[in-house]
Coordinates of C-alpha atoms in Angstrom, one line a residue:
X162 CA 2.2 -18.8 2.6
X163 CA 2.4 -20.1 -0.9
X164 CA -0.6 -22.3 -0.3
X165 CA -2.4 -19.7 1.3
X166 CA -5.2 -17.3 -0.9
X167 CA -4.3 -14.3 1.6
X168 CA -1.7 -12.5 -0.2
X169 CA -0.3 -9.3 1.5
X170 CA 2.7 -8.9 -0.6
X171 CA 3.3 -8.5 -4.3
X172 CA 5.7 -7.0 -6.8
X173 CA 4.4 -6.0 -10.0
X174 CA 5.7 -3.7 -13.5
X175 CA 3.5 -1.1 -14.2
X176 CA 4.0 1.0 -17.6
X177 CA 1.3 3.6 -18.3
X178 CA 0.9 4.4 -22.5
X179 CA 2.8 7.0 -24.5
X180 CA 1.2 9.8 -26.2
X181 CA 0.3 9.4 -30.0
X182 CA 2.2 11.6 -32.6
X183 CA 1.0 14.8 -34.0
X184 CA 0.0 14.5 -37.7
X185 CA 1.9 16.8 -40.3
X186 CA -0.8 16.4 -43.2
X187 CA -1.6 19.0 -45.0
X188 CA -5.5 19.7 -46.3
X189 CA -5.9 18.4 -50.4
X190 CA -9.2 19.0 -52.3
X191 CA -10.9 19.1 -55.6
X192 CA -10.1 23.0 -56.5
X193 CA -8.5 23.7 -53.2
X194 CA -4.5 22.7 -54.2
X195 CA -3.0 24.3 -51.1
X196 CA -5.4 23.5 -48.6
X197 CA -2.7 24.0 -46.0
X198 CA -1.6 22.0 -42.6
X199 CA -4.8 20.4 -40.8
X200 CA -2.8 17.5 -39.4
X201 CA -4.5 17.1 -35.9
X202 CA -3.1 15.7 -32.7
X203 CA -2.4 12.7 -31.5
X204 CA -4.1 11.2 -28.1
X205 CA -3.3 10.6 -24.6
X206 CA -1.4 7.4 -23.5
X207 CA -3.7 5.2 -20.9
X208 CA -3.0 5.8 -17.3
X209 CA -2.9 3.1 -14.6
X210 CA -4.7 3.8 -11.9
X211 CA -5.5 1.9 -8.4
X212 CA -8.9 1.9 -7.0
X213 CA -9.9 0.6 -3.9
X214 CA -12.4 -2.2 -3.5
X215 CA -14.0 -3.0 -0.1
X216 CA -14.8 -6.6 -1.2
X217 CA -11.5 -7.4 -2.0
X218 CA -9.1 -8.5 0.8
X219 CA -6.3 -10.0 -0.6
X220 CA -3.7 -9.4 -3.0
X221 CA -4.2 -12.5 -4.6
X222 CA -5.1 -11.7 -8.4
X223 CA -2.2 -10.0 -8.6
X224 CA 0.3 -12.5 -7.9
X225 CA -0.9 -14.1 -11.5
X226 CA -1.4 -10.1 -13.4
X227 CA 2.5 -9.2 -12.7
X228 CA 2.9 -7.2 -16.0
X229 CA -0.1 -4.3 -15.9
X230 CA 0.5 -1.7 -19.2
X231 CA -1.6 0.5 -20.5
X232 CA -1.9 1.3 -24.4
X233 CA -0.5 3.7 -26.1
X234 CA -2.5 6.8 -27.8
X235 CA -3.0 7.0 -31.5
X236 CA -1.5 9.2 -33.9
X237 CA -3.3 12.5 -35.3
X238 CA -5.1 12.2 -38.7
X239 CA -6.2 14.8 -41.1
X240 CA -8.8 18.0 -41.0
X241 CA -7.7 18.4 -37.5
X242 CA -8.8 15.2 -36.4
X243 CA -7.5 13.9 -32.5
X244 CA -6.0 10.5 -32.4
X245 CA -7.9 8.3 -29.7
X246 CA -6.9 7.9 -26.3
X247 CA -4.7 5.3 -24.8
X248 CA -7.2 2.8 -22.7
X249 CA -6.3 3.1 -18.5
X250 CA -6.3 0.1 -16.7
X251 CA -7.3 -0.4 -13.1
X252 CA -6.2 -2.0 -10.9
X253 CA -8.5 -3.1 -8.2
X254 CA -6.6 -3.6 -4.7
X255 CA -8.3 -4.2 -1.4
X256 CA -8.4 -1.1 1.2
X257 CA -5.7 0.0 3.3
X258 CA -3.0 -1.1 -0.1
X259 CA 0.1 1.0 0.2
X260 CA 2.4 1.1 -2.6
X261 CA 5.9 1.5 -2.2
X262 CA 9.1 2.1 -5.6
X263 CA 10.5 -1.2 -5.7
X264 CA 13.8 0.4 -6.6
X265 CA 14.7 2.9 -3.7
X266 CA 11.4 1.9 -1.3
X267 CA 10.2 5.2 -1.3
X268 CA 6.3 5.4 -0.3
X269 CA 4.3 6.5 -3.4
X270 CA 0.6 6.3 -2.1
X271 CA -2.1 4.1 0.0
X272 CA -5.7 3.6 -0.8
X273 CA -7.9 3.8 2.3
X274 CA -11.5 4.4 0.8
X275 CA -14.0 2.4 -1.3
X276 CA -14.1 3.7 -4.7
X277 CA -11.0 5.8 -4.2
X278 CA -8.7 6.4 -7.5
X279 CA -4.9 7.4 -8.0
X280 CA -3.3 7.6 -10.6
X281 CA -0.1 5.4 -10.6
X282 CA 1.9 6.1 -13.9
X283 CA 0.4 9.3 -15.8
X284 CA 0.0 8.7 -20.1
X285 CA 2.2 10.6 -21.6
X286 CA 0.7 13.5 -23.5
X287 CA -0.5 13.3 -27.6
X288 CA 1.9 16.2 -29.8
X289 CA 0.5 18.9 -31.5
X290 CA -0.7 18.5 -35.2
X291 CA 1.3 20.9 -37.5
X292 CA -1.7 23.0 -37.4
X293 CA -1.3 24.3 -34.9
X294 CA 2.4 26.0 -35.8
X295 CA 0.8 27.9 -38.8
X296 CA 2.0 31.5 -38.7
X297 CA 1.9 33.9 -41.2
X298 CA 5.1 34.1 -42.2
X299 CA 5.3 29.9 -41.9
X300 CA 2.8 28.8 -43.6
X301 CA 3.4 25.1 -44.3
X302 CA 5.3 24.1 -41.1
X303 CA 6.2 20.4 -42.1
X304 CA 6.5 19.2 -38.6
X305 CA 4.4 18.0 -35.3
X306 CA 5.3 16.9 -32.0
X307 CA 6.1 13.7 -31.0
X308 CA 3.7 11.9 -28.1
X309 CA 5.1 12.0 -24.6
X310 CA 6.7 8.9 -23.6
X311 CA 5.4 6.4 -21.4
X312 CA 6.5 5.5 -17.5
X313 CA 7.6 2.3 -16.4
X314 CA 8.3 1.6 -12.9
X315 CA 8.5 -1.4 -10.6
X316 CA 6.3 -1.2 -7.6
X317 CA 5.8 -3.2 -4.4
X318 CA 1.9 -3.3 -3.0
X319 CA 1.4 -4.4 0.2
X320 CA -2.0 -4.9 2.2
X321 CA -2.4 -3.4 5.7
X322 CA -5.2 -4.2 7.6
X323 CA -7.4 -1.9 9.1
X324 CA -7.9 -2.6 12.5
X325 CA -9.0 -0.6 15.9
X326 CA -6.7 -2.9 17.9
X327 CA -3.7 -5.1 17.2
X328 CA -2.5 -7.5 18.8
X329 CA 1.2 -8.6 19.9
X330 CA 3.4 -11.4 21.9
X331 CA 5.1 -14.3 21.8
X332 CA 3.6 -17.5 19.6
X333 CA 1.8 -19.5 22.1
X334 CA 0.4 -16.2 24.2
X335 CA -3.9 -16.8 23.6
X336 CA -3.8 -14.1 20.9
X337 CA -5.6 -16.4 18.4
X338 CA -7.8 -18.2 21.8
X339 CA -8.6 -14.4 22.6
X340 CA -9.8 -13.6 19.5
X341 CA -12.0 -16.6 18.6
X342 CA -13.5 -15.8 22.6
X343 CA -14.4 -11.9 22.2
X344 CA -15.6 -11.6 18.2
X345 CA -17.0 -14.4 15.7
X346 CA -13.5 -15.0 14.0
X347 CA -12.7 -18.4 13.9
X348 CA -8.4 -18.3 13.9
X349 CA -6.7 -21.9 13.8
X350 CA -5.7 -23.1 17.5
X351 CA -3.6 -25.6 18.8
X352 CA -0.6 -26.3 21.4
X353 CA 1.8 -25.7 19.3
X354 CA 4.2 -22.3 18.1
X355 CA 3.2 -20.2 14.7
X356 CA -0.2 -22.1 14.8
X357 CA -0.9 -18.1 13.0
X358 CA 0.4 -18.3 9.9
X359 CA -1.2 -15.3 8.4
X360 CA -3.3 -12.3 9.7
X361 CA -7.1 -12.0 10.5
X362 CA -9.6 -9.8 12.0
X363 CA -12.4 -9.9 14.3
X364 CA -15.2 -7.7 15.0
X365 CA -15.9 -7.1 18.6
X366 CA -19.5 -6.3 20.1
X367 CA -19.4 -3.8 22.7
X368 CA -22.0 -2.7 25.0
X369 CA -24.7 -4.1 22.5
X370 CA -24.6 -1.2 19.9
X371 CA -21.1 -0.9 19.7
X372 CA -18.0 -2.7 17.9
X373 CA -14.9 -2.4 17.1
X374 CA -12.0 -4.8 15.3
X375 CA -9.0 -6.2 16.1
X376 CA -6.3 -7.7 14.3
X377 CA -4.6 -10.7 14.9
X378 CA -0.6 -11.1 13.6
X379 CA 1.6 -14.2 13.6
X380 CA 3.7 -13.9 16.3
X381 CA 7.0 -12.5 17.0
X382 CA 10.2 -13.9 18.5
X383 CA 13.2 -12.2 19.9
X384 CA 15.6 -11.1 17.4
X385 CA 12.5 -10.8 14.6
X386 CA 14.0 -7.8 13.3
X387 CA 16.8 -9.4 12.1
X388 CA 15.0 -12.5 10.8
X389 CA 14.5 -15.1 13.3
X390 CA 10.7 -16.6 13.2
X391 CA 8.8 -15.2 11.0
X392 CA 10.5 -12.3 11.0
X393 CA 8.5 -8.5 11.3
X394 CA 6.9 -9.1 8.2
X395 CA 3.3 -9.2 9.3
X396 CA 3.9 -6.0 11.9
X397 CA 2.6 -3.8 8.3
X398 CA -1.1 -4.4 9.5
X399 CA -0.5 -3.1 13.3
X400 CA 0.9 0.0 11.4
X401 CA -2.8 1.1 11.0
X402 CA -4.2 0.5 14.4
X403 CA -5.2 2.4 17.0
X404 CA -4.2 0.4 20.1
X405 CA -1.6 -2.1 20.6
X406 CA -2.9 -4.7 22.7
X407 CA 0.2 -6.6 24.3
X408 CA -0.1 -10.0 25.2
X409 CA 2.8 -12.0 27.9
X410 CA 1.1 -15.1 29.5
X411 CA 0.8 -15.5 33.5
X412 CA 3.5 -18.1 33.4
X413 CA 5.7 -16.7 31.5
X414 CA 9.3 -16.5 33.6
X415 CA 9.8 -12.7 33.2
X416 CA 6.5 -10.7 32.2
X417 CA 8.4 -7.0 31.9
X418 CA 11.7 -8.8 30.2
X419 CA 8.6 -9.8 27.8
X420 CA 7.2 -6.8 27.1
X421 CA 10.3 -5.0 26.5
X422 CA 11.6 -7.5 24.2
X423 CA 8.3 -7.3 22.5
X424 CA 8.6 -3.4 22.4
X425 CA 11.9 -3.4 21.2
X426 CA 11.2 -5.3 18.1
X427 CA 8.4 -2.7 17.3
X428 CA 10.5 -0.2 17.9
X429 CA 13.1 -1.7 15.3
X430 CA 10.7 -2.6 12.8
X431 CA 9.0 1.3 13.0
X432 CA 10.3 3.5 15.8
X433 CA 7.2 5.5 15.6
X434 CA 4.9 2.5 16.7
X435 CA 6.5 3.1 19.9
X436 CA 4.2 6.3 20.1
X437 CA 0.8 4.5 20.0
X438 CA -1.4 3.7 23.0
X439 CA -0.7 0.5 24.5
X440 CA -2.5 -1.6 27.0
X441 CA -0.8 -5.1 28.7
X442 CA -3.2 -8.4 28.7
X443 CA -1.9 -10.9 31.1
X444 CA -3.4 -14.0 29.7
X445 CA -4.1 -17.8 30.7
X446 CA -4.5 -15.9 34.3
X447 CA -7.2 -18.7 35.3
X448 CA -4.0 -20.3 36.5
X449 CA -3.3 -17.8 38.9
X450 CA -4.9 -17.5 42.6
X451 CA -5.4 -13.9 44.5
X452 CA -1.8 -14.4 46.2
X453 CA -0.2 -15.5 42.7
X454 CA -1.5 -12.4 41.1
X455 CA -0.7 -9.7 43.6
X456 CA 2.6 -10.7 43.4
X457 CA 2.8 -10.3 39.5
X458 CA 1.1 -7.2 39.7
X459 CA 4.3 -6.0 41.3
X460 CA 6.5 -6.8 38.7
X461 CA 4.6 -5.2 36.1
X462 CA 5.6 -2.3 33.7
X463 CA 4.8 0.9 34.7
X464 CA 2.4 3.4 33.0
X465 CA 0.8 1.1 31.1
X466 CA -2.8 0.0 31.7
X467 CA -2.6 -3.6 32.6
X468 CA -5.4 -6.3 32.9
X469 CA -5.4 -10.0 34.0
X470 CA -7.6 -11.9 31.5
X471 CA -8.7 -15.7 30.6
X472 CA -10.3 -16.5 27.2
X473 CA -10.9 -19.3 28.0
X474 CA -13.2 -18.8 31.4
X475 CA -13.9 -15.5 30.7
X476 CA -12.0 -13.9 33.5
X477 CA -11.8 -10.2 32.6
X478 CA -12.8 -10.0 29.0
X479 CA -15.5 -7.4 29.7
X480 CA -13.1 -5.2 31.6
X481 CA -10.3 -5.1 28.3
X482 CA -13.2 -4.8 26.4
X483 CA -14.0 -1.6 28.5
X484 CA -10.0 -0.6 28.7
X485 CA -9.8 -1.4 24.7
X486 CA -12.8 1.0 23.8
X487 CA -11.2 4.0 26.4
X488 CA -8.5 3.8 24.6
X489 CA -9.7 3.8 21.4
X490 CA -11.9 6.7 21.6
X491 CA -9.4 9.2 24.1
X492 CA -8.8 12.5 23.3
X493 CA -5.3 11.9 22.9
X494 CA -5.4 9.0 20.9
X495 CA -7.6 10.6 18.2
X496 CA -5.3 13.6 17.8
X497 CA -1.8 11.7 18.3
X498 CA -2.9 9.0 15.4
X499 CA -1.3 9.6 12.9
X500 CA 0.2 6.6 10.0
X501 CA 3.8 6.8 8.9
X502 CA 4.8 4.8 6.3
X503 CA 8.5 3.1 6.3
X504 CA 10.3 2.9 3.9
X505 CA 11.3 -0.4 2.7
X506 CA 14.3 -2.2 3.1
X507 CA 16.4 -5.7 3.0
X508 CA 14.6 -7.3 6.4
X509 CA 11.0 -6.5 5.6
X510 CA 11.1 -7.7 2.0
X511 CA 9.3 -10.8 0.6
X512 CA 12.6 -12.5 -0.9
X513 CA 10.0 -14.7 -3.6
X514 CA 8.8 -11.6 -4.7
X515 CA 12.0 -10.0 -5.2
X516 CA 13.2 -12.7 -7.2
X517 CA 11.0 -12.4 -9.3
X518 CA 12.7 -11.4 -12.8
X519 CA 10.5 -8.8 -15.5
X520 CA 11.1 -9.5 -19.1
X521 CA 11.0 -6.1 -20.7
X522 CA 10.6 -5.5 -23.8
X523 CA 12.9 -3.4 -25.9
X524 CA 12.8 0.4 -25.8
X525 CA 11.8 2.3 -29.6
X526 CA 13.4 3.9 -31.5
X527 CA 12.6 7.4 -30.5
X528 CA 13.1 7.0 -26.4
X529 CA 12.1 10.9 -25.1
X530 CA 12.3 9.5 -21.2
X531 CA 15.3 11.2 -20.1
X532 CA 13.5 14.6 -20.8
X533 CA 12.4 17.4 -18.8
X534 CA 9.4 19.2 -19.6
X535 CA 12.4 22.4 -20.5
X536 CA 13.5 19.9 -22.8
X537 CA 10.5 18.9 -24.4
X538 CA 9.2 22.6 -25.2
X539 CA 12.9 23.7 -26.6
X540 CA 13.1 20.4 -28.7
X541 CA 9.6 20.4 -30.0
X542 CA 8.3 24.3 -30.1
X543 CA 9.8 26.7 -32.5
X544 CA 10.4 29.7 -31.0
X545 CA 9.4 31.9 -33.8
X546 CA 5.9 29.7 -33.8
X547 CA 2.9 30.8 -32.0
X548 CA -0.8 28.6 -31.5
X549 CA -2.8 29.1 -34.1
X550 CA -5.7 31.2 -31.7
X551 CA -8.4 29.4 -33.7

């Protein structure tokens, strides 16, 4: 994957700006000696913010932007003058990004739309000029709050892709042979295991005026979940689909032993998977005669729809297309779809990523982080002190 520009995977250190300082001046003029305060207030830190880009589809130009912080706000100047805002930075990520605290693994937020903006890290907030405490019986107050500090946090990103229909089995099951047959994708082949070294996605034509996409994963090996293969890293992008299109070859020894093992890994990976709509592809059936596949229909899984296909003569591709689409667009698909995000953990983590060591710079002198918003009003407020209405 380190040669690779599809990137699905990346750690980065985000720290959004602090809020400039309130200005204590006080107002001096030609005939005016006690002008009074007019120190004004200080500006916003920048934020960071993720926006979603539908031309992007890899995670690439992060790998090389690890440290994204925005500036801080200025300090407030005099006759009630505001310091300037903090500048944001963006970060552009591809759709279907889900970002996840690199610390505990919680799930922060996904983007899903074009154009689409969240706020990541908020700026902190620019004090109040000493203006603003003027009361009449403090007339000069010689103080102004501080700026709000910044947030620094550690996040993970990873890119799901957004698929209709994803596909899972066992390396070597015509997942990449389907998929080059049935859409315009063009997936490496060959005879050999983990020829799919990284996801893709094809668009399939159906009926004409129709389509739909599917999404091809490396695939998966008993005992994935705890690391053997490839592991269940790549299972993130089925997370999105729709329909789970399993995939056991006619000459496999045990097709339900298969499946199960192939469910079972899903389930570990995400137990809620489990709860998507699922359909069974037996492929490379062109090796199978009528007697050879009334006897495998026997000793397949129950309750799942099931379909014998060949991508390579054709041999029932326009009946899963038909299955795939039912699927897809039933009643209780639409209202049982829902995505739940895991949280992360030890087996699903990129260990090259995680190793990857932030050099942070030393905290000021004045460090406010620790503070509740309780804290900040008692520190910084006088009690006695009201805002000046005008």
């Amino acid at each position: 994957m380190s040669e690779s520009n599809f990137i699905d995977y990346v750690k980065i250190l985000c720290r959004s700006g602090k809020g400039g300082a309130g200005s204590r001046h006080f107002h001096r003029a030609k005939y005016i000696p006690k002008g009074g305060p007019d120190g004004g207030d200080g500006g916003r830190g920048g934020h960071i913010i993720l926006r979603g880009n539908r031309h992007m589809w890899t995670l690439l130009p992060l790998r090389y932007r690890r440290h994204v912080f925005a500036t801080n706000g200025q300090s407030g100047g005099e006759n009630r003058s505001t310091g300037k805002d903090g500048e944001d930075q963006i970060i552009e990520v591809p759709i279907g990004t889900t970002v996840f605290d690199a610390e505990s693994g919680d799930f922060l937020c996904e983007v899903t739309e074009d154009g689409e903006e969240i706020k990541l890290l908020r700026g902190g907030k620019g004090g109040l000029g000493n203006w603003h405490f003027a009361t009449a019986t403090n007339r000069a107050p010689r103080y102004a709050q501080p700026g709000q500090p910044a947030i620094e946090k550690a996040v993970v990103l990873e890119l799901k892709l957004l698929g209709d229909v994803g596909l899972v089995g066992f390396p070597n099951a015509g997942k990449s042979t389907l998929l080059s047959a049935i859409s315009a994708a063009k997936p490496k082949i060959a005879d050999y295991p983990f020829t799919t070294m990284e996801p893709s996605l094809g668009i399939v034509d159906y009926r004409g005026d129709k389509s739909f996409v599917m999404a091809d994963i490396p695939g998966i090996i008993e005992g994935a979940s705890e690391g053997k293969g490839l592991g269940l890293r790549f299972l993130r992008h089925i997370e999105r689909n729709a329909v789970l299109l399993f995939m056991v070859p006619a000459d496999s020894d045990d097709i339900r032993k298969d499946y199960e093992i192939l469910l079972k890994e899903l389930k570990e990976f995400n137990p809620e998977l489990a709860d998507k709509s699922r359909v069974l592809a037996i492929s490379k059936s062109d090796m199978l005669d009528d007697e050879l596949r009334e006897e495998l229909a026997k000793e397949l899984p129950e309750g799942i729809p099931t379909v014998f296909i060949s991508a390579v003569t054709g041999q029932g591709l326009t009946e899963l297309k038909d299955l795939l689409w039912r699927e897809i667009n039933s009643e209780d698909n639409k209202n049982n779809f829902t995505i739940t995000h895991r949280k992360l953990d030890t087996r699903h983590r990129v260990q090259e990523e995680d190793d990857f060591i932030f050099e942070q710079e030393e905290p000021e002198e004045d460090d406010f982080s620790n503070m509740t918003d309780e804290d900040w009003n008692e520190e910084f407020w006088d009690e006695e002190s009201t805002v000046n209405p005008e």
